[in-house]
Structure formats: structure tokens, C-alpha cells
């Protein structure tokens, strides 16, 4: 679905990635795990076209594109809800900007509010609800993007452990029920092990893939599975090795 | 009443009491420095004389605010949308504020006559700068993450302005407007001093020539009340418009 080949990006003398490659299969869930500052968020910015790449190619469904532009949806670790809009208006932003039929979009958004446990909160403002609810609303907005590819930039990192657990299953909903292809940045190895079909362990700058891991099995995976514990220790060792360099 | 309000009232009360006492103890004549009680009495008893002049000054100020808004808002948007325009216009904006209003007032009276137009323009010149600068800074202060989100949603500049930049900049806009309306009377009064047939500034010049210092102070009191009323009204509007804060 998405193929990134020989991607290069420098900031002055600082090389962020050199000849970086990535391939996402349709309807897959790929997690990027790497040390802080290795360039994961820069990769998202380059893919989204916010930051220009220095070289390499991006191919989306067989077509060469300079960047994904408006071909992907985006969910950030901050919920990025606009405080002057109600939750429903926030969720409707993508369809409003795209000029879609308001009645049809509202019906769809209301159904998603119900599906994600936000029914009854449509007219609330972001400042009136909890962080977990805000992030669920951000997820509704992400689902309102009619885009197959979803970029998740540490979407749950600002939440407490209990809220995270409940939202992790909702992220799977994106992939399974709504048939999205997901690329997620996370610092939480356990989160990657629970959710992802493929985990890419990344090195420090210049960023490259240290290993590709396929945890297998049925999701949400149980973290007390000895095989997953072994993988977790292996990934931690890889990352520790990077930090020691 | 809030504690800060009580303190402010106490400060005003003691300052006026000290003024009154000093004038009475030292027998300072009214044509040098009238006592506050006399000023208040003139401000109330001479309301029939003051009101028509205040109405003229009020119209000048309100028209000045309207014109300054008509110029400041599009100018801020243009400078925000085109940084080259900002670089070209900013030096002239700063220079316009570096020139004392007194220096320009006689020219405006020559060009626009002794009527209301020159005073309206004087008020507008003073008001538009804080509004323009604050609004521009408000646009610029918008978080990068929100800009990225809107870009990924495919929003064009005008959609982003309407849905994101404008509401984001509203607190800055109102801060500038509050400063503007507070000093708006200065421009109108200076215009009236230079050449007018009506207005509180004109009345002050006439009263001063006849050593009616109490009437000069009463006019100042009306001007202060006018400025304060505008400031309170803008504060009320701000709370109504920015209801999410």
C-alpha cells in the first residue's frame, strides 16, 4: 500500500535518515519503536509533506507521490481538539473542510460517538471532559477522515494507564472494523506488542531499521505470554545498545 | 465585591480625600485646582452643556474604532498570509506610531476640515496600531501541530483562517481592542483641540480660556468615563465571544 524507498533527510550537518525504507501492507498495523530523537516524528512530517524530503521516493498504492499530503489521517499525542467547538463540531471538521454533506456527516459522527462511548457528550466542549474522552473524540475525528492510511504519533502517551488500556482496543477498531492501514509511533514497547502486526525497531540518527518483528497471534495480545516477554527483552536490549553508542 | 475592587475603591477614595483636604487647607483657588467635590458637582450640574459635546466626541471615537477595525483586520490577515507584505508594511506601521499625533493633527484638519472627519481619522490612527499588531501576533502564535492537522485535512488558507487562526487570535484581538478603545479619546480630543466647533476637547479649550478649570476637569471626567465604559463594554464582548475560556 505504502512504500518508502531510500528516503533522505538532513537538517544542516545532522543526518536524520539515510536511505530509509519502509513498506506497509494494506490493512496492516505497523509500530515504530526507537530511541527519543531518532527521527520518528520527522518521518511523519516528511510523509505528510509538512517537512520536505531531501531524496528518495514515496509510492502510495503504486503511484509515485512527493508526499502523502491529504492521503492520510493523523492522530497526535495531543488531542488537538479546538476549544471553541463542541466535540461534535470537532469531529465534523474533516468532512466540513472536505465540503461533504453536513447531514450525512453528522449522522456518521453521531454513530461513531455512540460506538466509542461518547454518546450524550456531543455538545460538550473539550475543556469540560476528561483527557481520555478528549482522545476518544480525536479518534472519532480521525475516523471521519475518509483515508485508508492513518498516522498515529504516540496517540496515547499523555494518558494514564487505565485510560490507555481502554483506548488501545479502540485503536484496533480502526484497523479491524474500519479497515485502515496504521503506522504508529510509540515509546511503549508493550503497546506495540499488544497491537501491532509488525514492529520496526529503529536506530538512533541516522535512523535505520534495526529489526522487524512479527509478534503473531491474536490481538489484543496478553503481555504475560512468555514469547512476548522474550521479544520485549530483545527489543529493550536493542534499544539499550543504541543508547550506549 | 472582590478584594481587588475594594482596594481600588479605597485608593481612589483616599487620593480624592487628600486632594480635597490639600485644596481646602491651602485655600487653592478654583481657577488653579478645583476640589474634587466641585468637579463632580459641575460634571453633574452642567450635564446639559457637557452631553452634546460628549455625544460628538463619542461619535468620533466610535467611528474611529469602526474605521480602524475595517483597516486593521484585513491588514493583519494580509501580513499574516504574505510575510513579504509584512516586511514591506511593518516599517511604515512603526513609523506611523513614532510620529506624535500632535504633529499630524493640524495637517489632518487642513486636509479634512474642521468637521468630524479629521477627528475620526485621528482616533482611527491611534486605535488601529494595537489592534493590527496584536491580531497579527495572535495569528502567528497558533501551534504548529494544529497547522499540520489542518494541512492534512486539506484545508485551504481561508478555511484555516475561519476555523483555526481567527478563533485562536481572538484573545489577542480583544487585548489590542481594549488598548485601542482606552486611548481612542486621545486622538479625537487632540483633533478637537487643533480645530473644531464641537466636542469635549473643544469645550475644554473654551473653558480653559475663561479660567473655568472646574469645567475642564469635568470634561476630563466625562472623557474618562467614556474610555472606561468602552473598555468595560469590550471586556463584556470578549467574555461573550470567547465563551470557551
CSV table of C-alpha atoms in Angstrom, one decimal:
chain,number,residue,atom,x,y,z
A,1,UNK,CA,0.0,0.0,0.0
A,2,UNK,CA,2.7,2.5,1.0
A,3,UNK,CA,6.4,2.1,0.0
A,4,UNK,CA,9.1,4.5,1.1
A,5,UNK,CA,12.4,3.9,-0.7
A,6,UNK,CA,15.8,5.4,0.0
A,7,UNK,CA,14.4,8.4,1.9
A,8,UNK,CA,16.9,11.0,2.9
A,9,UNK,CA,16.6,14.0,5.3
A,10,UNK,CA,19.2,16.3,6.7
A,11,UNK,CA,19.0,19.3,8.9
A,12,UNK,CA,22.2,21.1,8.2
A,13,UNK,CA,25.0,18.6,9.0
A,14,UNK,CA,22.6,16.5,11.0
A,15,UNK,CA,21.5,13.4,9.1
A,16,UNK,CA,18.0,12.3,10.2
A,17,UNK,CA,17.7,9.3,7.9
A,18,UNK,CA,19.7,8.0,5.0
A,19,UNK,CA,18.3,5.6,2.5
A,20,UNK,CA,15.4,4.7,4.8
A,21,UNK,CA,13.0,2.1,3.6
A,22,UNK,CA,9.5,1.2,4.7
A,23,UNK,CA,6.7,-0.9,3.3
A,24,UNK,CA,3.2,-1.0,4.7
A,25,UNK,CA,0.8,-3.8,3.6
A,26,UNK,CA,-2.8,-2.8,3.2
A,27,UNK,CA,-4.9,-3.0,6.4
A,28,UNK,CA,-1.8,-3.7,8.5
A,29,UNK,CA,-0.8,-2.3,11.8
A,30,UNK,CA,2.9,-1.2,12.0
A,31,UNK,CA,4.5,0.2,15.1
A,32,UNK,CA,7.7,2.2,15.0
A,33,UNK,CA,9.8,1.9,18.2
A,34,UNK,CA,13.0,3.7,18.7
A,35,UNK,CA,15.1,6.0,20.9
A,36,UNK,CA,13.9,9.5,21.6
A,37,UNK,CA,15.1,12.0,19.0
A,38,UNK,CA,15.9,9.3,16.4
A,39,UNK,CA,13.6,11.0,13.8
A,40,UNK,CA,10.3,9.2,14.1
A,41,UNK,CA,8.2,12.3,14.2
A,42,UNK,CA,10.3,13.9,11.4
A,43,UNK,CA,9.5,10.8,9.3
A,44,UNK,CA,5.8,11.5,9.8
A,45,UNK,CA,6.3,15.2,9.0
A,46,UNK,CA,8.1,14.2,5.8
A,47,UNK,CA,5.5,11.7,4.8
A,48,UNK,CA,2.7,14.3,5.5
A,49,UNK,CA,4.6,16.9,3.4
A,50,UNK,CA,5.0,19.3,6.3
A,51,UNK,CA,8.8,18.9,6.0
A,52,UNK,CA,10.4,18.5,2.6
A,53,UNK,CA,12.5,15.4,2.0
A,54,UNK,CA,16.0,15.6,0.5
A,55,UNK,CA,15.7,12.5,-1.5
A,56,UNK,CA,14.0,9.1,-2.1
A,57,UNK,CA,10.6,8.2,-3.2
A,58,UNK,CA,7.2,7.6,-1.7
A,59,UNK,CA,4.8,5.3,-3.5
A,60,UNK,CA,1.2,5.1,-2.5
A,61,UNK,CA,-0.9,2.3,-4.0
A,62,UNK,CA,1.6,2.0,-6.8
A,63,UNK,CA,1.6,5.8,-7.6
A,64,UNK,CA,4.7,7.9,-7.1
A,65,UNK,CA,3.9,10.9,-4.9
A,66,UNK,CA,6.2,13.5,-3.4
A,67,UNK,CA,4.4,13.1,-0.1
A,68,UNK,CA,1.2,11.7,1.3
A,69,UNK,CA,-0.3,15.2,1.5
A,70,UNK,CA,-4.0,14.8,2.2
A,71,UNK,CA,-3.9,11.0,1.6
A,72,UNK,CA,-3.6,10.1,5.3
A,73,UNK,CA,-5.3,10.8,8.5
A,74,UNK,CA,-3.3,11.9,11.5
A,75,UNK,CA,-3.7,11.5,15.3
A,76,UNK,CA,-1.3,13.2,17.6
A,77,UNK,CA,-0.3,12.6,21.3
A,78,UNK,CA,-2.2,15.8,22.0
A,79,UNK,CA,-5.8,15.5,21.2
A,80,UNK,CA,-5.7,18.8,19.1
A,81,UNK,CA,-9.4,19.5,19.7
A,82,UNK,CA,-10.3,23.1,19.1
A,83,UNK,CA,-11.6,24.5,22.4
A,84,UNK,CA,-14.1,26.8,20.7
A,85,UNK,CA,-16.0,23.9,19.1
A,86,UNK,CA,-18.2,21.3,20.7
A,87,UNK,CA,-17.0,17.7,20.5
A,88,UNK,CA,-19.4,17.1,17.6
A,89,UNK,CA,-18.1,20.1,15.6
A,90,UNK,CA,-14.5,19.0,16.3
A,91,UNK,CA,-15.3,15.5,14.9
A,92,UNK,CA,-17.0,17.1,11.9
A,93,UNK,CA,-14.0,19.2,10.9
A,94,UNK,CA,-12.6,16.9,8.3
A,95,UNK,CA,-15.9,16.5,6.5
A,96,UNK,CA,-16.7,20.2,6.8
A,97,UNK,CA,-13.4,21.1,5.2
A,98,UNK,CA,-13.9,18.5,2.5
A,99,UNK,CA,-17.3,20.0,1.8
A,100,UNK,CA,-19.2,16.8,2.5
A,101,UNK,CA,-23.0,16.7,3.0
A,102,UNK,CA,-23.5,18.0,6.6
A,103,UNK,CA,-26.5,15.8,7.4
A,104,UNK,CA,-24.8,12.7,6.3
A,105,UNK,CA,-21.5,13.5,8.1
A,106,UNK,CA,-23.4,14.4,11.3
A,107,UNK,CA,-25.2,11.0,11.2
A,108,UNK,CA,-21.9,9.2,10.8
A,109,UNK,CA,-20.2,11.2,13.6
A,110,UNK,CA,-23.1,10.6,16.0
A,111,UNK,CA,-22.9,6.8,15.2
A,112,UNK,CA,-19.1,6.9,16.0
A,113,UNK,CA,-19.8,8.9,19.2
A,114,UNK,CA,-22.1,6.0,20.3
A,115,UNK,CA,-19.6,3.4,19.2
A,116,UNK,CA,-16.7,5.0,21.1
A,117,UNK,CA,-18.8,5.6,24.3
A,118,UNK,CA,-19.2,9.4,23.8
A,119,UNK,CA,-23.0,9.4,23.3
A,120,UNK,CA,-24.5,12.3,25.2
A,121,UNK,CA,-21.3,14.4,25.1
A,122,UNK,CA,-21.7,15.7,21.6
A,123,UNK,CA,-22.5,19.3,22.7
A,124,UNK,CA,-19.8,19.4,25.4
A,125,UNK,CA,-16.6,21.5,24.8
A,126,UNK,CA,-13.2,19.8,25.1
A,127,UNK,CA,-12.4,21.8,28.3
A,128,UNK,CA,-15.4,20.2,30.0
A,129,UNK,CA,-14.4,16.5,29.7
A,130,UNK,CA,-11.5,14.2,30.7
A,131,UNK,CA,-8.3,13.6,28.8
A,132,UNK,CA,-9.4,10.1,27.9
A,133,UNK,CA,-12.7,11.3,26.5
A,134,UNK,CA,-10.9,14.0,24.5
A,135,UNK,CA,-8.6,11.5,23.0
A,136,UNK,CA,-11.6,9.3,22.1
A,137,UNK,CA,-13.1,12.3,20.4
A,138,UNK,CA,-9.8,12.8,18.5
A,139,UNK,CA,-10.2,9.2,17.4
A,140,UNK,CA,-13.7,9.9,16.1
A,141,UNK,CA,-12.3,12.8,14.1
A,142,UNK,CA,-9.5,10.5,12.8
A,143,UNK,CA,-12.2,8.1,11.7
A,144,UNK,CA,-14.1,10.9,10.0
A,145,UNK,CA,-11.2,11.3,7.6
A,146,UNK,CA,-12.1,9.1,4.6
A,147,UNK,CA,-8.5,8.0,4.3
A,148,UNK,CA,-7.2,4.4,4.3
A,149,UNK,CA,-3.8,5.3,5.9
A,150,UNK,CA,-3.7,6.6,9.4
A,151,UNK,CA,-0.5,8.1,11.0
A,152,UNK,CA,-0.6,7.8,14.8
A,153,UNK,CA,2.1,9.8,16.6
A,154,UNK,CA,2.2,8.4,20.2
A,155,UNK,CA,-1.6,8.9,20.4
A,156,UNK,CA,-2.0,7.5,23.9
A,157,UNK,CA,1.3,8.6,25.6
A,158,UNK,CA,-0.3,11.5,27.5
A,159,UNK,CA,-2.9,9.3,29.2
A,160,UNK,CA,-3.0,7.4,32.4
A,161,UNK,CA,-2.5,3.6,32.3
A,162,UNK,CA,-6.2,2.6,32.8
A,163,UNK,CA,-7.4,5.0,30.1
A,164,UNK,CA,-4.7,3.8,27.8
A,165,UNK,CA,-5.8,0.2,28.1
A,166,UNK,CA,-9.4,1.1,27.1
A,167,UNK,CA,-8.2,3.2,24.2
A,168,UNK,CA,-5.8,0.6,22.9
A,169,UNK,CA,-8.7,-1.6,22.0
A,170,UNK,CA,-10.3,1.3,20.2
A,171,UNK,CA,-7.1,1.7,18.1
A,172,UNK,CA,-7.5,-1.9,17.0
A,173,UNK,CA,-11.1,-0.9,16.0
A,174,UNK,CA,-9.5,1.5,13.4
A,175,UNK,CA,-7.7,-1.4,11.8
A,176,UNK,CA,-10.2,-4.3,12.1
A,177,UNK,CA,-13.7,-2.6,11.9
A,178,UNK,CA,-12.8,0.4,9.8
A,179,UNK,CA,-10.2,-1.3,7.6
A,180,UNK,CA,-7.5,1.3,8.0
A,181,UNK,CA,-3.8,0.8,7.5
A,182,UNK,CA,-2.0,2.1,10.5
A,183,UNK,CA,1.5,3.4,11.1
A,184,UNK,CA,2.0,4.2,14.8
A,185,UNK,CA,4.9,5.8,16.7
A,186,UNK,CA,5.2,4.6,20.3
A,187,UNK,CA,7.7,4.6,23.1
A,188,UNK,CA,5.7,1.9,24.8
A,189,UNK,CA,7.1,-1.5,23.7
A,190,UNK,CA,4.2,-3.3,25.4
A,191,UNK,CA,1.7,-1.2,23.5
A,192,UNK,CA,3.4,-2.2,20.2
A,193,UNK,CA,3.4,-5.9,21.3
A,194,UNK,CA,-0.3,-5.8,22.1
A,195,UNK,CA,-1.4,-4.0,19.0
A,196,UNK,CA,0.9,-4.2,16.0
A,197,UNK,CA,1.2,-6.8,13.3
A,198,UNK,CA,4.7,-5.7,12.6
A,199,UNK,CA,7.2,-3.8,14.9
A,200,UNK,CA,10.1,-1.9,13.4
A,201,UNK,CA,12.8,-1.3,15.9
A,202,UNK,CA,14.7,1.9,14.9
A,203,UNK,CA,18.2,3.0,15.5
A,204,UNK,CA,19.4,6.5,16.6
A,205,UNK,CA,20.3,9.1,13.9
A,206,UNK,CA,20.7,8.5,11.1
A,207,UNK,CA,17.6,6.4,11.5
A,208,UNK,CA,17.5,2.9,10.1
A,209,UNK,CA,15.6,-0.3,10.8
A,210,UNK,CA,17.5,-2.5,13.4
A,211,UNK,CA,15.0,-5.3,13.2
A,212,UNK,CA,11.5,-6.2,12.0
A,213,UNK,CA,9.4,-8.2,14.4
A,214,UNK,CA,6.2,-10.0,13.8
A,215,UNK,CA,4.6,-11.0,17.1
A,216,UNK,CA,1.9,-13.1,15.5
A,217,UNK,CA,-1.1,-14.5,17.4
A,218,UNK,CA,-4.5,-12.9,18.1
A,219,UNK,CA,-4.8,-9.3,19.3
A,220,UNK,CA,-5.1,-7.7,21.9
A,221,UNK,CA,-2.2,-9.9,22.9
A,222,UNK,CA,-1.6,-10.9,26.5
A,223,UNK,CA,1.6,-9.5,27.8
A,224,UNK,CA,2.3,-12.4,30.2
A,225,UNK,CA,2.9,-14.6,27.2
A,226,UNK,CA,6.5,-15.9,27.7
A,227,UNK,CA,7.2,-15.4,24.0
A,228,UNK,CA,6.2,-11.7,24.1
A,229,UNK,CA,8.3,-11.2,27.3
A,230,UNK,CA,11.2,-12.6,25.4
A,231,UNK,CA,10.5,-10.3,22.4
A,232,UNK,CA,10.2,-7.3,24.8
A,233,UNK,CA,13.6,-8.1,26.4
A,234,UNK,CA,15.1,-8.5,23.0
A,235,UNK,CA,13.8,-5.1,21.8
A,236,UNK,CA,14.9,-3.4,25.1
A,237,UNK,CA,18.4,-4.8,24.6
A,238,UNK,CA,18.4,-3.5,21.0
A,239,UNK,CA,17.4,0.0,22.2
A,240,UNK,CA,19.8,-0.1,25.1
A,241,UNK,CA,22.6,-0.9,22.7
A,242,UNK,CA,21.6,2.2,20.6
A,243,UNK,CA,21.6,4.4,23.7
A,244,UNK,CA,25.1,3.1,24.7
A,245,UNK,CA,26.6,4.1,21.3
B,1,UNK,CA,-17.2,42.8,45.8
B,2,UNK,CA,-13.8,41.3,45.1
B,3,UNK,CA,-10.9,42.3,47.3
B,4,UNK,CA,-9.1,43.9,44.4
B,5,UNK,CA,-12.2,46.1,43.7
B,6,UNK,CA,-12.3,47.2,47.4
B,7,UNK,CA,-8.6,48.1,47.3
B,8,UNK,CA,-9.1,50.1,44.1
B,9,UNK,CA,-12.1,52.0,45.6
B,10,UNK,CA,-10.1,52.7,48.8
B,11,UNK,CA,-7.1,54.0,46.8
B,12,UNK,CA,-9.4,56.3,44.8
B,13,UNK,CA,-11.2,57.5,47.9
B,14,UNK,CA,-8.0,58.3,49.8
B,15,UNK,CA,-6.5,60.1,46.8
B,16,UNK,CA,-9.6,62.2,46.4
B,17,UNK,CA,-9.8,62.9,50.1
B,18,UNK,CA,-6.1,64.0,50.1
B,19,UNK,CA,-6.8,66.3,47.1
B,20,UNK,CA,-9.9,67.8,48.7
B,21,UNK,CA,-8.1,68.3,52.0
B,22,UNK,CA,-5.0,69.9,50.5
B,23,UNK,CA,-7.0,72.3,48.4
B,24,UNK,CA,-9.1,73.4,51.4
B,25,UNK,CA,-6.2,73.7,53.9
B,26,UNK,CA,-4.1,75.7,51.5
B,27,UNK,CA,-7.0,77.6,50.1
B,28,UNK,CA,-6.1,76.9,46.5
B,29,UNK,CA,-8.4,78.9,44.2
B,30,UNK,CA,-10.8,77.0,41.8
B,31,UNK,CA,-9.2,78.5,38.7
B,32,UNK,CA,-5.9,76.8,39.7
B,33,UNK,CA,-7.0,73.5,41.1
B,34,UNK,CA,-10.7,73.0,42.0
B,35,UNK,CA,-11.6,70.5,44.7
B,36,UNK,CA,-13.0,67.1,43.6
B,37,UNK,CA,-16.4,67.7,45.1
B,38,UNK,CA,-16.7,70.9,43.0
B,39,UNK,CA,-15.6,69.0,39.8
B,40,UNK,CA,-18.2,66.3,40.5
B,41,UNK,CA,-20.9,68.9,41.1
B,42,UNK,CA,-20.0,70.6,37.8
B,43,UNK,CA,-19.9,67.3,35.9
B,44,UNK,CA,-23.4,66.5,37.1
B,45,UNK,CA,-25.0,70.0,37.2
B,46,UNK,CA,-23.6,71.0,33.8
B,47,UNK,CA,-24.6,67.7,32.2
B,48,UNK,CA,-26.9,69.7,29.8
B,49,UNK,CA,-23.8,71.5,28.5
B,50,UNK,CA,-21.4,68.5,28.5
B,51,UNK,CA,-23.7,65.9,27.0
B,52,UNK,CA,-24.0,67.3,23.4
B,53,UNK,CA,-20.2,67.8,23.3
B,54,UNK,CA,-19.7,64.3,24.7
B,55,UNK,CA,-22.0,62.9,22.1
B,56,UNK,CA,-19.9,64.5,19.3
B,57,UNK,CA,-16.7,63.1,20.8
B,58,UNK,CA,-18.4,59.7,21.3
B,59,UNK,CA,-19.5,59.6,17.7
B,60,UNK,CA,-15.9,60.5,16.6
B,61,UNK,CA,-14.4,57.7,18.8
B,62,UNK,CA,-16.9,55.1,17.7
B,63,UNK,CA,-16.4,56.0,14.0
B,64,UNK,CA,-12.7,55.9,14.6
B,65,UNK,CA,-13.0,52.4,16.1
B,66,UNK,CA,-15.1,51.2,13.2
B,67,UNK,CA,-12.6,52.6,10.6
B,68,UNK,CA,-9.6,51.2,12.4
B,69,UNK,CA,-11.2,47.7,12.5
B,70,UNK,CA,-12.0,47.9,8.8
B,71,UNK,CA,-8.3,48.6,8.2
B,72,UNK,CA,-6.6,46.6,10.9
B,73,UNK,CA,-8.3,43.2,10.4
B,74,UNK,CA,-7.7,42.9,6.6
B,75,UNK,CA,-4.2,44.4,7.0
B,76,UNK,CA,-3.3,41.8,9.7
B,77,UNK,CA,-4.6,39.0,7.6
B,78,UNK,CA,-2.7,40.2,4.5
B,79,UNK,CA,0.5,40.5,6.5
B,80,UNK,CA,0.0,37.0,8.0
B,81,UNK,CA,-0.8,35.4,4.7
B,82,UNK,CA,2.1,37.1,2.9
B,83,UNK,CA,5.2,37.6,5.1
B,84,UNK,CA,6.7,39.7,2.3
B,85,UNK,CA,3.8,42.1,2.8
B,86,UNK,CA,4.5,42.2,6.5
B,87,UNK,CA,8.2,43.0,5.8
B,88,UNK,CA,7.1,45.8,3.4
B,89,UNK,CA,4.4,47.3,5.6
B,90,UNK,CA,5.8,46.9,9.1
B,91,UNK,CA,8.3,49.8,8.9
B,92,UNK,CA,5.6,52.2,7.9
B,93,UNK,CA,3.3,50.9,10.7
B,94,UNK,CA,6.0,51.6,13.3
B,95,UNK,CA,6.9,54.9,11.7
B,96,UNK,CA,3.2,55.9,11.9
B,97,UNK,CA,3.3,55.4,15.6
B,98,UNK,CA,6.7,57.2,16.1
B,99,UNK,CA,5.2,60.4,14.8
B,100,UNK,CA,3.5,62.4,17.6
B,101,UNK,CA,-0.3,62.7,17.0
B,102,UNK,CA,0.0,66.4,17.7
B,103,UNK,CA,2.3,66.8,14.7
B,104,UNK,CA,-0.2,65.2,12.3
B,105,UNK,CA,-3.4,66.8,13.7
B,106,UNK,CA,-3.0,70.2,12.1
B,107,UNK,CA,-2.4,68.6,8.7
B,108,UNK,CA,-5.5,66.4,9.0
B,109,UNK,CA,-7.6,69.5,9.9
B,110,UNK,CA,-6.2,71.3,6.9
B,111,UNK,CA,-6.9,68.3,4.6
B,112,UNK,CA,-10.2,67.2,6.0
B,113,UNK,CA,-11.6,70.4,7.5
B,114,UNK,CA,-12.9,71.4,10.9
B,115,UNK,CA,-15.7,68.9,10.8
B,116,UNK,CA,-15.9,65.4,12.3
B,117,UNK,CA,-13.8,63.6,9.6
B,118,UNK,CA,-10.4,64.8,10.8
B,119,UNK,CA,-11.2,63.8,14.4
B,120,UNK,CA,-12.4,60.4,13.3
B,121,UNK,CA,-9.2,59.8,11.4
B,122,UNK,CA,-7.1,60.9,14.3
B,123,UNK,CA,-8.9,58.4,16.6
B,124,UNK,CA,-8.6,55.7,13.9
B,125,UNK,CA,-4.8,56.3,13.5
B,126,UNK,CA,-4.3,55.8,17.3
B,127,UNK,CA,-6.5,52.7,17.6
B,128,UNK,CA,-5.6,50.7,14.6
B,129,UNK,CA,-1.9,50.0,15.6
B,130,UNK,CA,-2.5,48.0,18.7
B,131,UNK,CA,-5.3,46.0,17.0
B,132,UNK,CA,-3.2,45.3,14.0
B,133,UNK,CA,-0.1,44.2,15.9
B,134,UNK,CA,-2.0,42.1,18.4
B,135,UNK,CA,-4.1,40.4,15.8
B,136,UNK,CA,-1.0,39.6,13.7
B,137,UNK,CA,0.8,38.2,16.8
B,138,UNK,CA,-2.3,36.2,17.6
B,139,UNK,CA,-2.3,34.6,14.2
B,140,UNK,CA,1.4,33.8,14.4
B,141,UNK,CA,1.1,32.2,17.9
B,142,UNK,CA,-1.1,29.3,16.5
B,143,UNK,CA,0.5,26.0,17.4
B,144,UNK,CA,2.4,24.1,14.7
B,145,UNK,CA,0.5,20.9,15.5
B,146,UNK,CA,-2.8,22.5,14.7
B,147,UNK,CA,-1.5,23.9,11.4
B,148,UNK,CA,-0.3,20.4,10.5
B,149,UNK,CA,-3.6,18.9,11.3
B,150,UNK,CA,-5.5,21.4,9.1
B,151,UNK,CA,-3.0,20.9,6.3
B,152,UNK,CA,-3.6,17.1,6.5
B,153,UNK,CA,-7.3,17.7,6.4
B,154,UNK,CA,-6.7,19.6,3.1
B,155,UNK,CA,-7.9,23.0,4.4
B,156,UNK,CA,-7.1,26.0,2.3
B,157,UNK,CA,-5.9,29.3,3.8
B,158,UNK,CA,-9.4,30.8,4.1
B,159,UNK,CA,-10.8,27.7,5.8
B,160,UNK,CA,-7.9,27.6,8.2
B,161,UNK,CA,-8.3,31.3,8.9
B,162,UNK,CA,-12.0,30.9,9.6
B,163,UNK,CA,-11.9,27.7,11.6
B,164,UNK,CA,-8.4,28.0,13.3
B,165,UNK,CA,-6.4,31.2,13.1
B,166,UNK,CA,-9.2,33.7,13.7
B,167,UNK,CA,-10.7,32.0,16.9
B,168,UNK,CA,-7.1,31.3,18.0
B,169,UNK,CA,-6.2,35.0,17.7
B,170,UNK,CA,-9.4,36.4,19.3
B,171,UNK,CA,-7.9,36.8,22.8
B,172,UNK,CA,-5.0,38.8,21.2
B,173,UNK,CA,-7.5,40.8,19.1
B,174,UNK,CA,-9.5,41.8,22.2
B,175,UNK,CA,-6.3,42.7,24.1
B,176,UNK,CA,-5.5,45.1,21.2
B,177,UNK,CA,-9.0,46.4,21.0
B,178,UNK,CA,-9.0,47.1,24.8
B,179,UNK,CA,-5.8,49.1,24.4
B,180,UNK,CA,-7.2,50.8,21.3
B,181,UNK,CA,-10.5,51.9,22.9
B,182,UNK,CA,-8.8,53.1,26.0
B,183,UNK,CA,-6.7,55.6,24.1
B,184,UNK,CA,-9.2,56.3,21.3
B,185,UNK,CA,-10.4,59.5,23.1
B,186,UNK,CA,-6.9,60.9,22.9
B,187,UNK,CA,-7.0,61.1,19.1
B,188,UNK,CA,-10.4,62.7,19.0
B,189,UNK,CA,-9.7,65.2,21.7
B,190,UNK,CA,-6.4,66.3,20.1
B,191,UNK,CA,-8.2,66.7,16.8
B,192,UNK,CA,-10.8,68.9,18.6
B,193,UNK,CA,-8.0,71.0,20.2
B,194,UNK,CA,-6.5,71.8,16.9
B,195,UNK,CA,-9.7,72.9,15.3
B,196,UNK,CA,-13.3,72.1,16.0
B,197,UNK,CA,-16.7,73.6,16.7
B,198,UNK,CA,-18.0,70.9,19.0
B,199,UNK,CA,-16.8,68.1,21.2
B,200,UNK,CA,-15.3,67.8,24.7
B,201,UNK,CA,-11.9,68.8,23.5
B,202,UNK,CA,-13.4,72.0,22.0
B,203,UNK,CA,-15.3,72.6,25.3
B,204,UNK,CA,-12.0,72.2,27.3
B,205,UNK,CA,-10.2,74.8,25.2
B,206,UNK,CA,-13.2,77.2,25.6
B,207,UNK,CA,-13.4,76.6,29.4
B,208,UNK,CA,-9.6,76.9,29.8
B,209,UNK,CA,-9.6,80.3,28.1
B,210,UNK,CA,-12.3,81.5,30.6
B,211,UNK,CA,-10.3,80.0,33.6
B,212,UNK,CA,-13.2,77.6,34.1
B,213,UNK,CA,-10.8,74.9,35.3
B,214,UNK,CA,-13.6,73.1,37.1
B,215,UNK,CA,-15.4,72.6,33.7
B,216,UNK,CA,-12.1,71.4,32.1
B,217,UNK,CA,-11.8,68.8,34.9
B,218,UNK,CA,-15.5,67.9,34.4
B,219,UNK,CA,-14.9,67.3,30.7
B,220,UNK,CA,-11.9,65.2,31.6
B,221,UNK,CA,-14.1,63.2,34.0
B,222,UNK,CA,-16.6,62.6,31.2
B,223,UNK,CA,-13.8,61.6,28.8
B,224,UNK,CA,-12.5,59.1,31.4
B,225,UNK,CA,-16.0,57.7,31.9
B,226,UNK,CA,-16.3,57.3,28.2
B,227,UNK,CA,-13.0,55.5,27.9
B,228,UNK,CA,-13.8,53.3,30.9
B,229,UNK,CA,-17.3,52.4,29.5
B,230,UNK,CA,-15.8,51.4,26.2
B,231,UNK,CA,-13.2,49.3,28.0
B,232,UNK,CA,-15.8,47.6,30.1
B,233,UNK,CA,-18.0,47.0,27.0
B,234,UNK,CA,-15.2,45.4,25.1
B,235,UNK,CA,-14.4,43.2,28.1
B,236,UNK,CA,-18.1,42.1,28.2
B,237,UNK,CA,-18.0,41.4,24.4
B,238,UNK,CA,-14.7,39.4,25.0
B,239,UNK,CA,-16.4,37.2,27.6
B,240,UNK,CA,-19.4,36.6,25.4
B,241,UNK,CA,-17.4,35.9,22.2
B,242,UNK,CA,-14.6,33.8,23.9
B,243,UNK,CA,-17.0,31.8,25.9
B,244,UNK,CA,-14.8,28.6,25.9
B,245,UNK,CA,-12.1,30.2,28.2
